[in-house]
Amino acid sequence: MKLTAPLILVPALAIAACGEEPAPEPVPTETATPEPTPTVPAPDQELFSSLFAATCPDAEAVNESFCQRALGADTVSCEFSLGDDEYLRNDATLEIDETGEAWVIADAETVCAQ
């Protein structure tokens, strides 16, 4: 009985020693770099109100506004009310300016004429 243990171990060690080959070197792969995202702050009511006042100085002041941005979009859609009106009857689209650091009202002439 004592002879069977060494007889089993010798072939197992031989098989284990033969099966070791160096692993292939990893192939370098290109990693996708993410596109830079704008770093401008999300427009809130205060930002939109000041932007509207600067763009349309002759218009009534913004009473309320609601802005939303679609995922990954470069523009923001805003609905707003002017003066004492409580309903969001007007709309505007904000876009990032040439510097990429601030919002501007797209088609300001049309928005100011509302």
Tab-separated table of N, CA and C in Angstrom:
chain	number	residue	atom	x	y	z
A	1	MET	N	0.800	-1.184	0.000
A	1	MET	CA	0.000	0.000	0.000
A	1	MET	C	0.851	1.259	0.000
A	2	LYS	N	2.005	1.172	0.588
A	2	LYS	CA	2.852	2.339	0.658
A	2	LYS	C	3.481	2.652	-0.693
A	3	LEU	N	3.547	1.713	-1.598
A	3	LEU	CA	4.133	1.939	-2.902
A	3	LEU	C	3.194	2.697	-3.853
A	4	THR	N	1.943	2.633	-3.691
A	4	THR	CA	1.003	3.294	-4.595
A	4	THR	C	1.029	4.812	-4.478
A	5	ALA	N	1.284	5.331	-3.340
A	5	ALA	CA	1.317	6.783	-3.179
A	5	ALA	C	2.439	7.416	-3.986
A	6	PRO	N	3.689	6.933	-3.950
A	6	PRO	CA	4.737	7.536	-4.777
A	6	PRO	C	4.493	7.319	-6.265
A	7	LEU	N	3.877	6.215	-6.637
A	7	LEU	CA	3.609	5.961	-8.047
A	7	LEU	C	2.571	6.944	-8.609
A	8	ILE	N	1.682	7.385	-7.822
A	8	ILE	CA	0.663	8.339	-8.266
A	8	ILE	C	1.236	9.749	-8.301
A	9	LEU	N	2.100	10.088	-7.362
A	9	LEU	CA	2.670	11.428	-7.292
A	9	LEU	C	3.645	11.729	-8.423
A	10	VAL	N	4.411	10.768	-8.877
A	10	VAL	CA	5.420	11.002	-9.908
A	10	VAL	C	4.764	11.435	-11.219
A	11	PRO	N	3.758	10.746	-11.750
A	11	PRO	CA	3.137	11.214	-13.001
A	11	PRO	C	2.416	12.556	-12.830
A	12	ALA	N	1.831	12.814	-11.684
A	12	ALA	CA	1.138	14.091	-11.461
A	12	ALA	C	2.132	15.246	-11.479
A	13	LEU	N	3.311	15.070	-10.872
A	13	LEU	CA	4.327	16.117	-10.896
A	13	LEU	C	4.889	16.313	-12.301
A	14	ALA	N	5.035	15.264	-13.054
A	14	ALA	CA	5.558	15.363	-14.414
A	14	ALA	C	4.580	16.122	-15.310
A	15	ILE	N	3.311	15.851	-15.171
A	15	ILE	CA	2.293	16.545	-15.973
A	15	ILE	C	2.239	18.018	-15.585
A	16	ALA	N	2.322	18.324	-14.331
A	16	ALA	CA	2.282	19.710	-13.875
A	16	ALA	C	3.499	20.483	-14.361
A	17	ALA	N	4.652	19.871	-14.408
A	17	ALA	CA	5.865	20.552	-14.846
A	17	ALA	C	5.850	20.789	-16.354
A	18	CYS	N	5.254	19.923	-17.116
A	18	CYS	CA	5.231	20.067	-18.576
A	18	CYS	C	4.241	21.125	-19.051
A	19	GLY	N	3.201	21.365	-18.326
A	19	GLY	CA	2.143	22.260	-18.788
A	19	GLY	C	2.424	23.731	-18.581
A	20	GLU	N	3.551	24.104	-18.012
A	20	GLU	CA	3.809	25.517	-17.733
A	20	GLU	C	4.507	26.176	-18.908
A	21	GLU	N	3.807	27.093	-19.555
A	21	GLU	CA	4.379	27.894	-20.628
A	21	GLU	C	4.227	29.355	-20.226
A	22	PRO	N	5.139	30.198	-20.708
A	22	PRO	CA	4.970	31.616	-20.361
A	22	PRO	C	3.709	32.180	-21.021
A	23	ALA	N	3.029	33.000	-20.280
A	23	ALA	CA	1.801	33.614	-20.803
A	23	ALA	C	2.169	34.626	-21.881
A	24	PRO	N	1.343	34.735	-22.927
A	24	PRO	CA	1.649	35.728	-23.966
A	24	PRO	C	1.543	37.144	-23.400
A	25	GLU	N	2.369	38.037	-23.944
A	25	GLU	CA	2.342	39.419	-23.481
A	25	GLU	C	1.022	40.066	-23.869
A	26	PRO	N	0.457	40.875	-22.978
A	26	PRO	CA	-0.809	41.521	-23.325
A	26	PRO	C	-0.605	42.524	-24.457
A	27	VAL	N	-1.554	42.527	-25.365
A	27	VAL	CA	-1.495	43.442	-26.500
A	27	VAL	C	-2.079	44.780	-26.056
A	28	PRO	N	-1.336	45.871	-26.249
A	28	PRO	CA	-1.894	47.169	-25.840
A	28	PRO	C	-3.110	47.525	-26.709
A	29	THR	N	-4.149	47.960	-26.051
A	29	THR	CA	-5.368	48.344	-26.769
A	29	THR	C	-5.583	49.841	-26.619
A	30	GLU	N	-6.233	50.405	-27.603
A	30	GLU	CA	-6.531	51.833	-27.546
A	30	GLU	C	-7.712	52.059	-26.614
A	31	THR	N	-7.577	53.032	-25.764
A	31	THR	CA	-8.682	53.365	-24.877
A	31	THR	C	-9.351	54.631	-25.396
A	32	ALA	N	-10.640	54.620	-25.363
A	32	ALA	CA	-11.398	55.773	-25.839
A	32	ALA	C	-11.327	56.888	-24.811
A	33	THR	N	-11.009	58.067	-25.262
A	33	THR	CA	-10.994	59.212	-24.360
A	33	THR	C	-12.351	59.883	-24.414
A	34	PRO	N	-12.930	60.193	-23.280
A	34	PRO	CA	-14.255	60.820	-23.289
A	34	PRO	C	-14.183	62.230	-23.852
A	35	GLU	N	-15.260	62.614	-24.535
A	35	GLU	CA	-15.330	63.966	-25.065
A	35	GLU	C	-15.485	64.946	-23.909
A	36	PRO	N	-14.857	66.102	-24.010
A	36	PRO	CA	-15.002	67.071	-22.917
A	36	PRO	C	-16.436	67.558	-22.830
A	37	THR	N	-16.922	67.651	-21.625
A	37	THR	CA	-18.275	68.141	-21.418
A	37	THR	C	-18.225	69.595	-20.977
A	38	PRO	N	-19.229	70.350	-21.351
A	38	PRO	CA	-19.235	71.756	-20.939
A	38	PRO	C	-19.241	71.873	-19.419
A	39	THR	N	-18.567	72.900	-18.923
A	39	THR	CA	-18.482	73.080	-17.486
A	39	THR	C	-19.313	74.264	-17.013
A	40	VAL	N	-20.219	74.741	-17.848
A	40	VAL	CA	-21.065	75.857	-17.441
A	40	VAL	C	-22.087	75.360	-16.425
A	41	PRO	N	-22.469	76.197	-15.479
A	41	PRO	CA	-23.428	75.755	-14.469
A	41	PRO	C	-24.813	75.552	-15.078
A	42	ALA	N	-25.578	74.701	-14.461
A	42	ALA	CA	-26.950	74.492	-14.915
A	42	ALA	C	-27.751	75.774	-14.681
A	43	PRO	N	-28.499	76.206	-15.672
A	43	PRO	CA	-29.241	77.454	-15.497
A	43	PRO	C	-30.411	77.277	-14.529
A	44	ASP	N	-30.500	78.155	-13.559
A	44	ASP	CA	-31.620	78.164	-12.635
A	44	ASP	C	-32.407	79.458	-12.872
A	45	GLN	N	-33.406	79.703	-12.057
A	45	GLN	CA	-34.249	80.879	-12.253
A	45	GLN	C	-33.448	82.177	-12.124
A	46	GLU	N	-32.561	82.251	-11.177
A	46	GLU	CA	-31.760	83.458	-10.980
A	46	GLU	C	-30.861	83.733	-12.188
A	47	LEU	N	-30.202	82.700	-12.686
A	47	LEU	CA	-29.326	82.858	-13.843
A	47	LEU	C	-30.125	83.258	-15.080
A	48	PHE	N	-31.259	82.596	-15.301
A	48	PHE	CA	-32.068	82.931	-16.472
A	48	PHE	C	-32.611	84.352	-16.367
A	49	SER	N	-33.067	84.746	-15.190
A	49	SER	CA	-33.603	86.096	-15.008
A	49	SER	C	-32.557	87.154	-15.313
A	50	SER	N	-31.347	86.976	-14.821
A	50	SER	CA	-30.293	87.960	-15.079
A	50	SER	C	-29.870	87.943	-16.544
A	51	LEU	N	-29.836	86.791	-17.155
A	51	LEU	CA	-29.493	86.680	-18.570
A	51	LEU	C	-30.556	87.342	-19.443
A	52	PHE	N	-31.821	87.137	-19.097
A	52	PHE	CA	-32.913	87.748	-19.852
A	52	PHE	C	-32.898	89.264	-19.685
A	53	ALA	N	-32.655	89.735	-18.484
A	53	ALA	CA	-32.615	91.179	-18.230
A	53	ALA	C	-31.471	91.842	-19.007
A	54	ALA	N	-30.337	91.170	-19.105
A	54	ALA	CA	-29.203	91.727	-19.839
A	54	ALA	C	-29.448	91.698	-21.348
A	55	THR	N	-30.127	90.667	-21.827
A	55	THR	CA	-30.371	90.520	-23.262
A	55	THR	C	-31.530	91.390	-23.731
A	56	CYS	N	-32.568	91.482	-22.927
A	56	CYS	CA	-33.777	92.234	-23.292
A	56	CYS	C	-34.032	93.324	-22.241
A	57	PRO	N	-33.291	94.436	-22.270
A	57	PRO	CA	-33.419	95.446	-21.217
A	57	PRO	C	-34.767	96.167	-21.227
A	58	ASP	N	-35.480	96.201	-22.354
A	58	ASP	CA	-36.761	96.893	-22.424
A	58	ASP	C	-37.944	96.011	-22.026
A	59	ALA	N	-37.735	94.726	-21.837
A	59	ALA	CA	-38.824	93.807	-21.502
A	59	ALA	C	-39.105	93.827	-20.000
A	60	GLU	N	-40.278	93.304	-19.639
A	60	GLU	CA	-40.617	93.174	-18.220
A	60	GLU	C	-39.686	92.152	-17.571
A	61	ALA	N	-39.611	92.201	-16.264
A	61	ALA	CA	-38.748	91.268	-15.530
A	61	ALA	C	-39.360	89.864	-15.531
A	62	VAL	N	-38.510	88.868	-15.443
A	62	VAL	CA	-38.958	87.479	-15.383
A	62	VAL	C	-39.573	87.219	-14.017
A	63	ASN	N	-40.787	86.677	-14.028
A	63	ASN	CA	-41.479	86.337	-12.789
A	63	ASN	C	-41.067	84.937	-12.336
A	64	GLU	N	-41.226	83.960	-13.209
A	64	GLU	CA	-40.850	82.582	-12.919
A	64	GLU	C	-40.242	81.983	-14.172
A	65	SER	N	-39.373	80.996	-13.988
A	65	SER	CA	-38.799	80.293	-15.132
A	65	SER	C	-38.499	78.851	-14.752
A	66	PHE	N	-38.479	78.026	-15.770
A	66	PHE	CA	-38.159	76.612	-15.606
A	66	PHE	C	-37.308	76.197	-16.801
A	67	CYS	N	-36.089	75.750	-16.548
A	67	CYS	CA	-35.171	75.354	-17.614
A	67	CYS	C	-34.836	73.878	-17.460
A	68	GLN	N	-34.727	73.200	-18.604
A	68	GLN	CA	-34.342	71.799	-18.579
A	68	GLN	C	-33.428	71.498	-19.755
A	69	ARG	N	-32.523	70.577	-19.506
A	69	ARG	CA	-31.524	70.206	-20.508
A	69	ARG	C	-31.606	68.719	-20.754
A	70	ALA	N	-31.704	68.327	-22.012
A	70	ALA	CA	-31.724	66.912	-22.356
A	70	ALA	C	-30.333	66.330	-22.139
A	71	LEU	N	-30.279	65.063	-21.868
A	71	LEU	CA	-29.016	64.391	-21.588
A	71	LEU	C	-28.071	64.507	-22.783
A	72	GLY	N	-26.924	65.107	-22.573
A	72	GLY	CA	-25.927	65.251	-23.611
A	72	GLY	C	-26.163	66.398	-24.578
A	73	ALA	N	-27.203	67.181	-24.384
A	73	ALA	CA	-27.510	68.278	-25.301
A	73	ALA	C	-26.644	69.496	-25.003
A	74	ASP	N	-26.397	70.291	-26.041
A	74	ASP	CA	-25.627	71.523	-25.883
A	74	ASP	C	-26.527	72.731	-25.681
A	75	THR	N	-27.825	72.507	-25.652
A	75	THR	CA	-28.774	73.599	-25.460
A	75	THR	C	-29.680	73.293	-24.281
A	76	VAL	N	-30.323	74.365	-23.779
A	76	VAL	CA	-31.264	74.240	-22.667
A	76	VAL	C	-32.560	74.898	-23.099
A	77	SER	N	-33.671	74.247	-22.815
A	77	SER	CA	-34.979	74.793	-23.130
A	77	SER	C	-35.576	75.405	-21.867
A	78	CYS	N	-35.992	76.667	-21.971
A	78	CYS	CA	-36.548	77.373	-20.807
A	78	CYS	C	-37.944	77.886	-21.131
A	79	GLU	N	-38.821	77.768	-20.166
A	79	GLU	CA	-40.147	78.375	-20.219
A	79	GLU	C	-40.188	79.405	-19.105
A	80	PHE	N	-40.824	80.557	-19.378
A	80	PHE	CA	-40.809	81.605	-18.369
A	80	PHE	C	-42.038	82.482	-18.485
A	81	SER	N	-42.294	83.221	-17.402
A	81	SER	CA	-43.379	84.203	-17.379
A	81	SER	C	-42.774	85.568	-17.081
A	82	LEU	N	-43.459	86.588	-17.555
A	82	LEU	CA	-42.974	87.956	-17.382
A	82	LEU	C	-43.945	88.764	-16.534
A	83	GLY	N	-43.421	89.722	-15.800
A	83	GLY	CA	-44.258	90.629	-15.009
A	83	GLY	C	-45.063	89.901	-13.958
A	84	ASP	N	-46.387	90.214	-13.907
A	84	ASP	CA	-47.273	89.604	-12.913
A	84	ASP	C	-47.888	88.296	-13.383
A	85	ASP	N	-47.584	87.889	-14.599
A	85	ASP	CA	-48.149	86.653	-15.154
A	85	ASP	C	-47.596	85.455	-14.389
A	86	GLU	N	-48.483	84.554	-13.992
A	86	GLU	CA	-48.044	83.378	-13.252
A	86	GLU	C	-47.886	82.153	-14.142
A	87	TYR	N	-48.283	82.239	-15.413
A	87	TYR	CA	-48.197	81.111	-16.332
A	87	TYR	C	-46.946	81.218	-17.201
A	88	LEU	N	-46.313	80.083	-17.430
A	88	LEU	CA	-45.092	80.040	-18.236
A	88	LEU	C	-45.476	80.057	-19.717
A	89	ARG	N	-45.779	81.240	-20.223
A	89	ARG	CA	-46.275	81.373	-21.597
A	89	ARG	C	-45.156	81.539	-22.618
A	90	ASN	N	-44.001	81.950	-22.214
A	90	ASN	CA	-42.905	82.254	-23.131
A	90	ASN	C	-41.856	81.156	-23.073
A	91	ASP	N	-41.117	81.048	-24.160
A	91	ASP	CA	-40.049	80.055	-24.160
A	91	ASP	C	-38.799	80.624	-24.831
A	92	ALA	N	-37.671	80.059	-24.441
A	92	ALA	CA	-36.370	80.479	-24.971
A	92	ALA	C	-35.434	79.280	-24.965
A	93	THR	N	-34.455	79.342	-25.825
A	93	THR	CA	-33.426	78.309	-25.873
A	93	THR	C	-32.094	78.961	-25.509
A	94	LEU	N	-31.409	78.345	-24.571
A	94	LEU	CA	-30.084	78.819	-24.178
A	94	LEU	C	-29.042	77.931	-24.829
A	95	GLU	N	-27.934	78.539	-25.241
A	95	GLU	CA	-26.820	77.787	-25.792
A	95	GLU	C	-25.525	78.306	-25.178
A	96	ILE	N	-24.490	77.507	-25.270
A	96	ILE	CA	-23.196	77.889	-24.707
A	96	ILE	C	-22.515	78.858	-25.670
A	97	ASP	N	-21.934	79.925	-25.133
A	97	ASP	CA	-21.280	80.922	-25.994
A	97	ASP	C	-19.978	80.377	-26.577
A	98	GLU	N	-19.305	81.212	-27.382
A	98	GLU	CA	-18.099	80.777	-28.085
A	98	GLU	C	-16.972	80.393	-27.139
A	99	THR	N	-16.910	81.038	-25.989
A	99	THR	CA	-15.835	80.730	-25.041
A	99	THR	C	-16.073	79.411	-24.306
A	100	GLY	N	-17.328	78.944	-24.293
A	100	GLY	CA	-17.664	77.707	-23.595
A	100	GLY	C	-17.816	77.889	-22.104
A	101	GLU	N	-17.965	79.140	-21.652
A	101	GLU	CA	-18.014	79.404	-20.214
A	101	GLU	C	-19.306	80.034	-19.727
A	102	ALA	N	-20.237	80.360	-20.631
A	102	ALA	CA	-21.473	81.025	-20.198
A	102	ALA	C	-22.614	80.680	-21.150
A	103	TRP	N	-23.824	80.906	-20.664
A	103	TRP	CA	-25.022	80.701	-21.475
A	103	TRP	C	-25.399	82.002	-22.173
A	104	VAL	N	-25.959	81.872	-23.361
A	104	VAL	CA	-26.535	83.011	-24.083
A	104	VAL	C	-27.888	82.577	-24.615
A	105	ILE	N	-28.766	83.554	-24.821
A	105	ILE	CA	-30.086	83.260	-25.375
A	105	ILE	C	-29.944	83.154	-26.895
A	106	ALA	N	-30.363	82.011	-27.435
A	106	ALA	CA	-30.344	81.820	-28.875
A	106	ALA	C	-31.521	82.575	-29.475
A	107	ASP	N	-31.319	83.200	-30.605
A	107	ASP	CA	-32.331	83.975	-31.304
A	107	ASP	C	-32.961	85.012	-30.363
A	108	ALA	N	-32.097	85.871	-29.841
A	108	ALA	CA	-32.496	86.860	-28.832
A	108	ALA	C	-33.568	87.818	-29.342
A	109	GLU	N	-33.533	88.191	-30.620
A	109	GLU	CA	-34.523	89.111	-31.165
A	109	GLU	C	-35.934	88.564	-31.041
A	110	THR	N	-36.101	87.291	-31.352
A	110	THR	CA	-37.413	86.661	-31.258
A	110	THR	C	-37.860	86.542	-29.791
A	111	VAL	N	-36.953	86.174	-28.924
A	111	VAL	CA	-37.296	86.010	-27.506
A	111	VAL	C	-37.677	87.359	-26.900
A	112	CYS	N	-36.955	88.414	-27.230
A	112	CYS	CA	-37.254	89.722	-26.675
A	112	CYS	C	-38.570	90.294	-27.222
A	113	ALA	N	-38.973	89.872	-28.393
A	113	ALA	CA	-40.213	90.357	-28.994
A	113	ALA	C	-41.447	89.675	-28.403
A	114	GLN	N	-41.313	88.653	-27.620
A	114	GLN	CA	-42.473	87.913	-27.064
A	114	GLN	C	-43.258	88.771	-26.107
